[in-house]
């Protein structure tokens, strides 16, 4: 190359640089405009799922917060007011009323499923879940629940089995997929058969198997609070985790505590973002037991967890999508008649869940034990003679009330004296709300099918970064 050429070349480069610099003053504007029509994919996606939570469950908790604690409700006051609200139809492929597995399959994969099927469509095809697609894109994925970690809802986001009771295969599929975070109850099916508390049929140590894949394992609240980055397996209870009203706050983390840990861990050293499912199963369990006090306490804690994600969104509003929805309503709960606001304070005076009452009274309770339990834990309530007799003689009350007679008798007592009534101990066909805030939130507006929820997530995940 002769010196003349070098000069000409550098002059050309300088001119090109000048041109690029002047163009760059205008180019970003043009790019911004096209991005407004097609915003980038959300980098951080929160899916909060209140299992069994209906609109009335939320509303009762909202009123409880206002009149008992002088507090708001993040879901209603922040997410719904600043974002979008929609309704999702919930029916299963083979029933007007869905169970958690068919509904979670619809929400996670976008196809209708038969009740009982986890991550398997009505026609038998195995769809991809939003978690699997996110993982393929290099995002981190997490499952958080206060149910057992292998229960139908988390399972349908990361596994595929024809029957929700195939727990061990679900755990094997988790090991194969390697979600970055697994937090919940259900240590019983990870322990080898010979260890106390195990419900496994073999001697396989699944905790050791996860450790071999690089997971850190934590068994309790303290371990969870100290856990750092990497892959984490937290089995925080032998079976289901406690109702919030009964929880030992020193030993067992709440959904709020788990959400705090999930955000910290999924964010660490993470450039491509994350998708996390955070489920509160206890709203459904309280519905099956007709236990309005336990329900409200758990809903409040769930809402505090949503509050953590809302704070996260406030810091990164252009990169975050925050979704709150449910799989179905449980129990057909509603206030009816002309209850005063003081009924909420009466519910607040209840000290334990019905689940705890069942434990305390056992299968063969004496009349004195029942009186003592009501006097100590349900102050101001009166267990009428016919309800007490049904409890002691083990007869569930009402045509649509099955399950534990202690729960149905206490449920009838609380309902008649607070006017918060239940129509059954099963799921109902109510549509559920979906509240959405952040990148892509507008897609979830209006009346849609629960399969649309996954379809929108697939579309958002398919967008360019
Ligand atoms: Zn249920």
Short mmCIF file of C-alpha atoms and ligand atoms in Angstrom, two decimals:
data_model
loop_
_atom_site.label_atom_id
_atom_site.label_comp_id
_atom_site.label_asym_id
_atom_site.label_seq_id
_atom_site.Cartn_x
_atom_site.Cartn_y
_atom_site.Cartn_z
CA UNK A 1 0.00 0.00 0.00
CA UNK A 2 1.53 3.38 -0.97
CA UNK A 3 1.29 6.43 1.34
CA UNK A 4 -1.23 8.12 -1.00
CA UNK A 5 -3.61 5.24 -0.78
CA UNK A 6 -3.24 5.11 2.98
CA UNK A 7 -4.19 8.78 3.14
CA UNK A 8 -7.19 8.32 0.92
CA UNK A 9 -8.34 5.32 2.93
CA UNK A 10 -8.05 7.09 6.28
CA UNK A 11 -9.85 10.12 4.84
CA UNK A 12 -12.63 7.82 3.69
CA UNK A 13 -12.84 6.18 7.14
CA UNK A 14 -12.95 9.57 8.83
CA UNK A 15 -15.75 10.69 6.53
CA UNK A 16 -17.63 7.47 7.13
CA UNK A 17 -17.24 7.89 10.90
CA UNK A 18 -18.51 11.47 10.66
CA UNK A 19 -21.49 10.35 8.60
CA UNK A 20 -22.27 7.54 11.07
CA UNK A 21 -21.99 9.94 13.99
CA UNK A 22 -24.38 12.42 12.42
CA UNK A 23 -26.78 9.64 11.41
CA UNK A 24 -26.66 8.21 14.89
CA UNK A 25 -28.35 11.37 16.09
CA UNK A 26 -31.40 10.30 14.14
CA UNK A 27 -31.19 6.52 13.98
CA UNK A 28 -32.19 5.71 17.57
CA UNK A 29 -35.44 7.62 17.13
CA UNK A 30 -36.34 5.53 14.11
CA UNK A 31 -35.49 2.33 16.00
CA UNK A 32 -37.53 3.42 19.00
CA UNK A 33 -40.57 3.94 16.80
CA UNK A 34 -40.47 0.43 15.34
CA UNK A 35 -39.90 -0.95 18.84
CA UNK A 36 -43.02 0.79 20.10
CA UNK A 37 -45.07 -1.26 17.64
CA UNK A 38 -43.26 -4.47 18.61
CA UNK A 39 -41.73 -4.08 22.08
CA UNK A 40 -38.84 -6.30 23.06
CA UNK A 41 -39.39 -9.57 24.88
CA UNK A 42 -39.72 -9.25 28.64
CA UNK A 43 -36.45 -10.27 30.25
CA UNK A 44 -38.00 -11.05 33.62
CA UNK A 45 -41.35 -12.86 33.80
CA UNK A 46 -43.18 -13.47 37.08
CA UNK A 47 -46.16 -15.85 36.99
CA UNK A 48 -47.96 -15.64 40.33
CA UNK A 49 -50.59 -18.36 40.59
CA UNK A 50 -53.10 -18.39 43.41
CA UNK A 51 -54.33 -21.98 43.32
CA UNK A 52 -58.07 -22.13 43.89
CA UNK A 53 -58.29 -18.35 44.13
CA UNK A 54 -61.46 -16.72 42.85
CA UNK A 55 -62.35 -13.06 42.49
CA UNK A 56 -64.30 -13.18 45.76
CA UNK A 57 -61.31 -14.67 47.58
CA UNK A 58 -59.30 -11.66 46.47
CA UNK A 59 -62.09 -9.22 47.35
CA UNK A 60 -62.62 -10.65 50.84
CA UNK A 61 -58.87 -10.34 51.48
CA UNK A 62 -58.89 -6.77 50.10
CA UNK A 63 -61.71 -5.79 52.48
CA UNK A 64 -60.01 -7.62 55.36
CA UNK A 65 -56.77 -5.71 54.74
CA UNK A 66 -58.62 -2.42 54.64
CA UNK A 67 -60.90 -2.87 57.66
CA UNK A 68 -58.71 -4.96 59.95
CA UNK A 69 -55.17 -3.78 59.12
CA UNK A 70 -55.74 -0.45 57.36
CA UNK A 71 -53.64 -1.76 54.45
CA UNK A 72 -54.17 -2.04 50.71
CA UNK A 73 -53.85 -5.07 48.44
CA UNK A 74 -51.02 -4.93 45.88
CA UNK A 75 -52.88 -7.08 43.34
CA UNK A 76 -55.92 -4.76 43.26
CA UNK A 77 -54.33 -1.40 44.08
CA UNK A 78 -51.15 -1.67 42.02
CA UNK A 79 -51.17 -4.47 39.45
CA UNK A 80 -54.80 -4.14 38.35
CA UNK A 81 -54.88 -0.34 38.51
CA UNK A 82 -51.58 0.29 36.71
CA UNK A 83 -51.76 -2.72 34.36
CA UNK A 84 -54.33 -4.81 32.51
CA UNK A 85 -57.12 -7.01 33.83
CA UNK A 86 -58.64 -9.96 32.02
CA UNK A 87 -60.76 -13.03 32.67
CA UNK A 88 -59.86 -16.60 31.72
CA UNK A 89 -62.35 -19.41 31.14
CA UNK A 90 -61.19 -22.43 33.11
CA UNK A 91 -63.09 -25.55 31.92
CA UNK A 92 -61.08 -28.73 31.26
CA UNK A 93 -61.21 -30.79 28.04
CA UNK A 94 -63.52 -33.32 29.66
CA UNK A 95 -65.40 -31.34 32.33
CA UNK A 96 -67.06 -27.99 33.00
CA UNK A 97 -64.97 -27.85 36.17
CA UNK A 98 -61.21 -28.16 35.98
CA UNK A 99 -58.68 -29.58 38.38
CA UNK A 100 -55.27 -28.02 38.95
CA UNK A 101 -53.42 -30.24 36.49
CA UNK A 102 -55.63 -29.59 33.44
CA UNK A 103 -55.73 -25.86 34.22
CA UNK A 104 -51.96 -25.62 34.75
CA UNK A 105 -51.39 -27.51 31.48
CA UNK A 106 -53.51 -24.91 29.67
CA UNK A 107 -51.68 -22.00 31.36
CA UNK A 108 -48.21 -23.51 30.80
CA UNK A 109 -48.58 -25.07 27.36
CA UNK A 110 -51.63 -23.60 25.64
CA UNK A 111 -53.70 -26.76 25.09
CA UNK A 112 -56.81 -28.08 26.79
CA UNK A 113 -56.16 -31.20 28.85
CA UNK A 114 -58.27 -33.77 30.63
CA UNK A 115 -58.53 -33.52 34.39
CA UNK A 116 -55.60 -35.35 35.97
CA UNK A 117 -53.25 -34.93 33.00
CA UNK A 118 -50.05 -32.95 33.60
CA UNK A 119 -48.42 -31.41 30.53
CA UNK A 120 -50.30 -33.76 28.16
CA UNK A 121 -52.91 -32.35 25.73
CA UNK A 122 -56.42 -33.77 25.25
CA UNK A 123 -55.33 -35.67 22.10
CA UNK A 124 -52.33 -37.21 23.86
CA UNK A 125 -49.70 -34.95 22.32
CA UNK A 126 -46.88 -33.70 24.54
CA UNK A 127 -46.64 -29.90 24.21
CA UNK A 128 -43.71 -27.70 25.17
CA UNK A 129 -44.18 -25.61 28.30
CA UNK A 130 -43.28 -21.92 28.58
CA UNK A 131 -40.55 -22.94 31.05
CA UNK A 132 -38.99 -25.35 28.54
CA UNK A 133 -39.05 -22.68 25.81
CA UNK A 134 -37.55 -20.08 28.18
CA UNK A 135 -34.78 -22.51 29.14
CA UNK A 136 -33.96 -23.13 25.45
CA UNK A 137 -33.57 -19.37 25.08
CA UNK A 138 -30.98 -19.34 27.84
CA UNK A 139 -33.24 -17.77 30.46
CA UNK A 140 -33.14 -19.07 34.01
CA UNK A 141 -36.30 -20.84 35.22
CA UNK A 142 -37.71 -21.38 38.69
CA UNK A 143 -40.64 -23.16 40.35
CA UNK A 144 -41.80 -21.98 43.76
CA UNK A 145 -44.79 -23.37 45.69
CA UNK A 146 -45.99 -23.97 49.22
CA UNK A 147 -47.46 -27.27 48.03
CA UNK A 148 -45.21 -30.26 47.38
CA UNK A 149 -42.80 -29.36 44.58
CA UNK A 150 -44.08 -32.36 42.56
CA UNK A 151 -47.74 -31.26 42.84
CA UNK A 152 -49.84 -30.73 39.69
CA UNK A 153 -49.32 -26.98 39.21
CA UNK A 154 -45.50 -26.76 39.24
CA UNK A 155 -45.35 -30.17 37.52
CA UNK A 156 -47.39 -28.95 34.53
CA UNK A 157 -44.90 -26.11 33.95
CA UNK A 158 -41.88 -28.44 33.78
CA UNK A 159 -43.06 -32.02 33.24
CA UNK A 160 -45.33 -34.34 31.27
CA UNK A 161 -47.20 -37.28 32.82
CA UNK A 162 -50.66 -38.67 31.99
CA UNK A 163 -51.63 -38.83 35.69
CA UNK A 164 -50.82 -36.17 38.28
CA UNK A 165 -50.16 -38.87 40.88
CA UNK A 166 -47.06 -40.10 39.01
CA UNK A 167 -44.91 -38.12 41.43
CA UNK A 168 -41.60 -39.96 41.08
CA UNK A 169 -41.56 -39.62 37.27
CA UNK A 170 -42.28 -35.88 37.73
CA UNK A 171 -39.22 -35.57 40.00
CA UNK A 172 -37.13 -37.53 37.46
CA UNK A 173 -38.26 -35.08 34.76
CA UNK A 174 -37.23 -32.11 36.93
CA UNK A 175 -33.78 -33.66 37.24
CA UNK A 176 -33.62 -33.99 33.46
CA UNK A 177 -34.80 -30.42 32.74
CA UNK A 178 -32.69 -28.91 35.55
CA UNK A 179 -34.73 -25.84 36.50
CA UNK A 180 -32.39 -23.35 38.19
CA UNK A 181 -34.64 -23.12 41.21
CA UNK A 182 -37.02 -25.57 42.90
CA UNK A 183 -38.57 -24.38 46.16
CA UNK A 184 -41.44 -26.06 47.98
CA UNK A 185 -42.52 -28.94 50.19
CA UNK A 186 -42.36 -32.64 49.41
CA UNK A 187 -39.05 -33.84 50.82
CA UNK A 188 -40.77 -37.21 51.44
CA UNK A 189 -40.34 -38.36 47.83
CA UNK A 190 -36.71 -37.26 47.61
CA UNK A 191 -35.54 -39.31 50.60
CA UNK A 192 -34.51 -42.96 50.17
CA UNK A 193 -37.05 -45.45 51.52
CA UNK A 194 -35.04 -46.34 54.64
CA UNK A 195 -34.91 -42.74 55.88
CA UNK A 196 -37.57 -41.48 58.32
CA UNK A 197 -40.40 -39.62 56.59
CA UNK A 198 -39.69 -41.15 53.17
CA UNK A 199 -42.61 -42.21 50.99
CA UNK A 200 -40.38 -43.59 48.20
CA UNK A 201 -40.63 -47.22 47.18
CA UNK A 202 -36.89 -47.48 46.48
CA UNK A 203 -33.57 -46.54 48.02
CA UNK A 204 -32.80 -43.79 45.50
CA UNK A 205 -31.60 -40.58 47.15
CA UNK A 206 -32.98 -37.85 44.90
CA UNK A 207 -31.38 -35.05 46.94
CA UNK A 208 -27.99 -36.65 46.22
CA UNK A 209 -28.96 -36.95 42.54
CA UNK A 210 -29.70 -33.21 42.35
CA UNK A 211 -26.47 -32.39 44.22
CA UNK A 212 -24.56 -34.42 41.63
CA UNK A 213 -25.99 -32.07 38.97
CA UNK A 214 -24.57 -29.07 40.83
CA UNK A 215 -27.54 -28.10 42.98
CA UNK A 216 -27.20 -26.62 46.44
CA UNK A 217 -29.76 -28.19 48.78
CA UNK A 218 -31.49 -26.36 51.66
CA UNK A 219 -34.05 -27.84 54.09
CA UNK A 220 -35.26 -24.79 56.04
CA UNK A 221 -35.75 -21.05 56.31
CA UNK A 222 -32.23 -20.31 57.54
CA UNK A 223 -30.61 -22.32 54.75
CA UNK A 224 -32.80 -20.54 52.21
CA UNK A 225 -31.86 -17.08 53.48
CA UNK A 226 -28.14 -17.91 53.09
CA UNK A 227 -28.37 -19.63 49.68
CA UNK A 228 -26.52 -17.98 46.81
CA UNK A 229 -26.74 -18.11 42.99
CA UNK A 230 -26.23 -21.32 41.01
CA UNK A 231 -28.90 -24.01 41.04
CA UNK A 232 -30.94 -24.43 44.19
CA UNK A 233 -33.17 -27.22 45.51
CA UNK A 234 -35.12 -26.15 48.61
CA UNK A 235 -37.32 -28.85 50.14
CA UNK A 236 -38.70 -26.90 53.05
CA UNK A 237 -41.17 -29.40 54.48
CA UNK A 238 -41.72 -33.16 54.41
CA UNK A 239 -45.09 -32.81 52.66
CA UNK A 240 -47.23 -29.69 52.04
CA UNK A 241 -45.97 -26.53 53.68
CA UNK A 242 -47.99 -24.99 56.54
CA UNK A 243 -50.94 -22.68 56.31
CA UNK A 244 -49.75 -19.14 57.01
CA UNK A 245 -52.00 -18.93 60.09
CA UNK A 246 -50.17 -21.95 61.63
CA UNK A 247 -46.65 -21.48 60.24
CA UNK A 248 -43.64 -21.63 62.58
CA UNK A 249 -42.11 -18.34 61.47
CA UNK A 250 -38.62 -19.27 62.68
CA UNK A 251 -38.30 -22.57 60.86
CA UNK A 252 -40.47 -22.48 57.77
CA UNK A 253 -40.32 -19.79 55.07
CA UNK A 254 -43.52 -18.27 53.68
CA UNK A 255 -44.35 -17.63 50.03
CA UNK A 256 -43.02 -14.10 50.63
CA UNK A 257 -39.70 -15.44 51.98
CA UNK A 258 -39.40 -17.87 49.05
CA UNK A 259 -40.16 -15.11 46.54
CA UNK A 260 -37.45 -12.93 48.08
CA UNK A 261 -34.92 -15.77 47.78
CA UNK A 262 -36.08 -16.60 44.24
CA UNK A 263 -35.55 -13.04 42.99
CA UNK A 264 -32.09 -12.87 44.59
CA UNK A 265 -30.94 -16.24 43.28
CA UNK A 266 -32.39 -16.08 39.76
CA UNK A 267 -30.90 -12.63 39.20
CA UNK A 268 -27.37 -13.49 40.31
CA UNK A 269 -24.91 -13.66 37.41
CA UNK A 270 -27.81 -13.73 35.01
CA UNK A 271 -27.70 -11.86 31.69
CA UNK A 272 -30.64 -13.41 29.84
CA UNK A 273 -33.36 -13.01 32.44
CA UNK A 274 -35.72 -15.50 34.04
CA UNK A 275 -39.21 -16.95 34.18
CA UNK A 276 -40.46 -17.90 37.62
CA UNK A 277 -43.72 -19.54 38.71
CA UNK A 278 -44.76 -18.67 42.27
CA UNK A 279 -47.76 -20.62 43.52
CA UNK A 280 -49.78 -20.38 46.72
CA UNK A 281 -51.51 -23.75 46.99
CA UNK A 282 -53.01 -23.04 50.40
CA UNK A 283 -55.85 -20.92 49.00
CA UNK A 284 -57.12 -24.09 47.28
CA UNK A 285 -56.51 -26.26 50.36
CA UNK A 286 -58.41 -23.74 52.52
CA UNK A 287 -61.26 -23.81 49.97
CA UNK A 288 -61.49 -27.60 50.14
CA UNK A 289 -61.69 -27.29 53.94
CA UNK A 290 -64.16 -24.31 53.88
CA UNK A 291 -61.67 -22.39 56.04
CA UNK A 292 -62.07 -18.66 55.39
CA UNK A 293 -59.60 -17.49 58.08
CA UNK A 294 -56.76 -19.70 56.80
CA UNK A 295 -57.57 -18.55 53.26
CA UNK A 296 -57.31 -14.85 54.10
CA UNK A 297 -54.02 -15.23 56.00
CA UNK A 298 -52.47 -17.07 53.04
CA UNK A 299 -53.86 -14.62 50.49
CA UNK A 300 -52.35 -11.72 52.45
CA UNK A 301 -48.92 -13.36 52.44
CA UNK A 302 -49.25 -14.15 48.72
CA UNK A 303 -50.09 -10.51 48.05
CA UNK A 304 -46.97 -9.41 49.98
CA UNK A 305 -44.97 -11.70 47.68
CA UNK A 306 -46.57 -10.03 44.63
CA UNK A 307 -45.45 -6.75 46.27
CA UNK A 308 -41.80 -7.87 46.02
CA UNK A 309 -42.21 -8.45 42.30
CA UNK A 310 -43.94 -5.08 41.99
CA UNK A 311 -40.89 -3.40 43.57
CA UNK A 312 -38.69 -5.34 41.10
CA UNK A 313 -40.90 -4.13 38.22
CA UNK A 314 -40.61 -0.52 39.40
CA UNK A 315 -36.83 -0.73 39.03
CA UNK A 316 -36.97 -2.43 35.61
CA UNK A 317 -40.35 -1.52 34.09
CA UNK A 318 -39.17 -1.93 30.47
CA UNK A 319 -37.84 -5.44 31.03
CA UNK A 320 -40.38 -7.01 33.38
CA UNK A 321 -43.74 -8.74 32.94
CA UNK A 322 -45.68 -9.44 36.11
CA UNK A 323 -48.69 -11.77 35.88
CA UNK A 324 -51.09 -12.79 38.63
CA UNK A 325 -53.74 -15.41 37.89
CA UNK A 326 -55.36 -18.59 39.12
CA UNK A 327 -56.18 -22.07 37.85
CA UNK A 328 -59.77 -22.16 39.18
CA UNK A 329 -61.94 -21.05 42.07
CA UNK A 330 -62.48 -23.38 45.02
CA UNK A 331 -65.53 -23.60 47.25
CA UNK A 332 -67.79 -20.92 45.75
CA UNK A 333 -67.02 -18.58 48.63
CA UNK A 334 -68.97 -15.33 49.12
CA UNK A 335 -70.35 -13.06 51.78
CA UNK A 336 -74.13 -13.03 51.55
CA UNK A 337 -77.03 -11.39 53.41
CA UNK A 338 -76.15 -8.12 55.14
CA UNK A 339 -72.90 -8.79 56.97
CA UNK A 340 -71.33 -5.83 58.78
CA UNK A 341 -67.64 -4.95 58.39
CA UNK A 342 -67.16 -6.29 61.92
CA UNK A 343 -67.52 -9.82 60.53
CA UNK A 344 -64.01 -9.37 59.15
CA UNK A 345 -62.72 -8.68 62.68
CA UNK A 346 -64.49 -11.80 63.89
CA UNK A 347 -62.67 -13.83 61.23
CA UNK A 348 -59.45 -12.13 62.37
CA UNK A 349 -59.95 -13.47 65.90
CA UNK A 350 -59.65 -17.10 64.68
CA UNK A 351 -56.27 -18.46 65.79
CA UNK A 352 -55.71 -21.73 63.88
CA UNK A 353 -56.54 -23.40 60.57
CA UNK A 354 -59.11 -26.19 60.34
CA UNK A 355 -56.21 -28.41 59.29
CA UNK A 356 -54.58 -27.76 62.67
CA UNK A 357 -57.94 -28.36 64.40
CA UNK A 358 -58.18 -31.74 62.64
CA UNK A 359 -54.69 -32.58 63.95
CA UNK A 360 -55.52 -31.48 67.49
CA UNK A 361 -58.86 -33.31 67.69
CA UNK A 362 -57.87 -36.49 65.86
CA UNK A 363 -60.35 -38.99 64.40
CA UNK A 364 -62.21 -39.66 67.64
CA UNK A 365 -62.66 -36.38 69.54
CA UNK A 366 -64.36 -36.15 72.95
CA UNK A 367 -67.08 -33.59 73.64
CA UNK A 368 -64.76 -31.78 76.10
CA UNK A 369 -61.90 -31.62 73.60
CA UNK A 370 -64.22 -30.02 71.03
CA UNK A 371 -65.47 -27.43 73.56
CA UNK A 372 -61.92 -26.58 74.60
CA UNK A 373 -60.73 -26.21 71.00
CA UNK A 374 -63.58 -23.84 70.11
CA UNK A 375 -63.17 -21.80 73.33
CA UNK A 376 -59.42 -21.36 72.82
CA UNK A 377 -59.18 -20.83 69.07
CA UNK A 378 -62.60 -19.64 67.87
CA UNK A 379 -63.42 -17.04 70.52
CA UNK A 380 -66.94 -15.63 70.22
CA UNK A 381 -68.16 -18.53 68.04
CA UNK A 382 -70.76 -21.03 69.18
CA UNK A 383 -70.73 -24.63 67.89
CA UNK A 384 -74.42 -25.48 67.79
CA UNK A 385 -75.43 -28.95 69.16
CA UNK A 386 -76.24 -30.40 65.71
CA UNK A 387 -72.82 -29.33 64.35
CA UNK A 388 -71.05 -30.69 67.40
CA UNK A 389 -72.85 -34.00 67.00
CA UNK A 390 -71.92 -34.18 63.31
CA UNK A 391 -68.28 -33.49 64.23
CA UNK A 392 -68.16 -36.15 66.94
CA UNK A 393 -70.11 -38.73 64.93
CA UNK A 394 -67.92 -37.99 61.86
CA UNK A 395 -70.68 -36.90 59.45
CA UNK A 396 -69.82 -34.26 56.82
CA UNK A 397 -72.50 -31.58 56.52
CA UNK A 398 -74.40 -30.62 53.37
CA UNK A 399 -74.90 -32.38 50.02
CA UNK A 400 -71.88 -30.79 48.32
CA UNK A 401 -69.67 -31.07 51.38
CA UNK A 402 -67.32 -34.02 51.47
CA UNK A 403 -64.08 -34.55 53.23
CA UNK A 404 -63.23 -34.08 56.86
CA UNK A 405 -66.20 -33.79 59.27
CA UNK A 406 -64.21 -31.59 61.68
CA UNK A 407 -63.60 -29.09 58.86
CA UNK A 408 -67.18 -29.11 57.57
CA UNK A 409 -68.65 -28.64 61.08
CA UNK A 410 -66.25 -25.79 61.92
CA UNK A 411 -66.83 -24.37 58.43
CA UNK A 412 -70.60 -24.34 58.94
CA UNK A 413 -70.10 -22.67 62.34
CA UNK A 414 -67.86 -19.90 60.98
CA UNK A 415 -70.05 -19.40 57.88
CA UNK A 416 -73.32 -19.04 59.80
CA UNK A 417 -71.75 -16.59 62.29
CA UNK A 418 -69.81 -14.44 59.79
CA UNK A 419 -72.06 -14.75 56.69
CA UNK A 420 -69.07 -15.84 54.57
CA UNK A 421 -70.65 -18.91 52.93
CA UNK A 422 -69.34 -21.77 50.78
CA UNK A 423 -71.36 -23.68 48.17
CA UNK A 424 -69.18 -26.80 48.21
CA UNK A 425 -65.83 -28.31 49.14
CA UNK A 426 -64.87 -28.70 45.46
CA UNK A 427 -63.67 -26.48 42.63
CA UNK A 428 -66.17 -24.37 40.70
CA UNK A 429 -66.37 -23.26 37.06
CA UNK A 430 -65.91 -19.52 37.71
CA UNK A 431 -63.65 -17.72 35.28
CA UNK A 432 -60.48 -16.46 36.99
CA UNK A 433 -58.88 -13.04 36.77
CA UNK A 434 -55.52 -12.37 35.18
CA UNK A 435 -53.79 -9.17 36.27
CA UNK A 436 -50.81 -8.13 34.14
CA UNK A 437 -48.28 -5.34 34.45
CA UNK A 438 -45.23 -4.50 32.32
CA UNK A 439 -43.94 -5.62 28.91
CA UNK A 440 -46.77 -7.32 26.96
CA UNK A 441 -49.36 -6.84 29.73
CA UNK A 442 -51.99 -5.55 27.26
CA UNK A 443 -52.22 -9.01 25.65
CA UNK A 444 -53.92 -10.40 28.74
CA UNK A 445 -56.82 -7.93 28.65
CA UNK A 446 -60.40 -9.03 27.99
CA UNK A 447 -62.24 -12.34 28.16
CA UNK A 448 -60.04 -15.21 26.96
CA UNK A 449 -59.46 -18.92 27.38
CA UNK A 450 -56.86 -20.18 29.84
CA UNK A 451 -54.96 -21.65 26.87
CA UNK A 452 -54.50 -18.08 25.53
CA UNK A 453 -52.40 -17.27 28.57
CA UNK A 454 -49.64 -19.66 27.39
CA UNK A 455 -50.04 -18.57 23.75
CA UNK A 456 -49.30 -14.96 24.73
CA UNK A 457 -46.25 -16.05 26.71
CA UNK A 458 -44.94 -18.09 23.76
CA UNK A 459 -45.40 -15.05 21.49
CA UNK A 460 -43.58 -12.80 23.96
CA UNK A 461 -40.75 -15.31 24.43
CA UNK A 462 -40.38 -15.54 20.64
CA UNK A 463 -39.74 -11.81 20.30
CA UNK A 464 -36.28 -10.40 19.82
CA UNK A 465 -34.39 -9.19 22.82
ZN1 LIG B 1 -58.09 -28.30 44.56
#
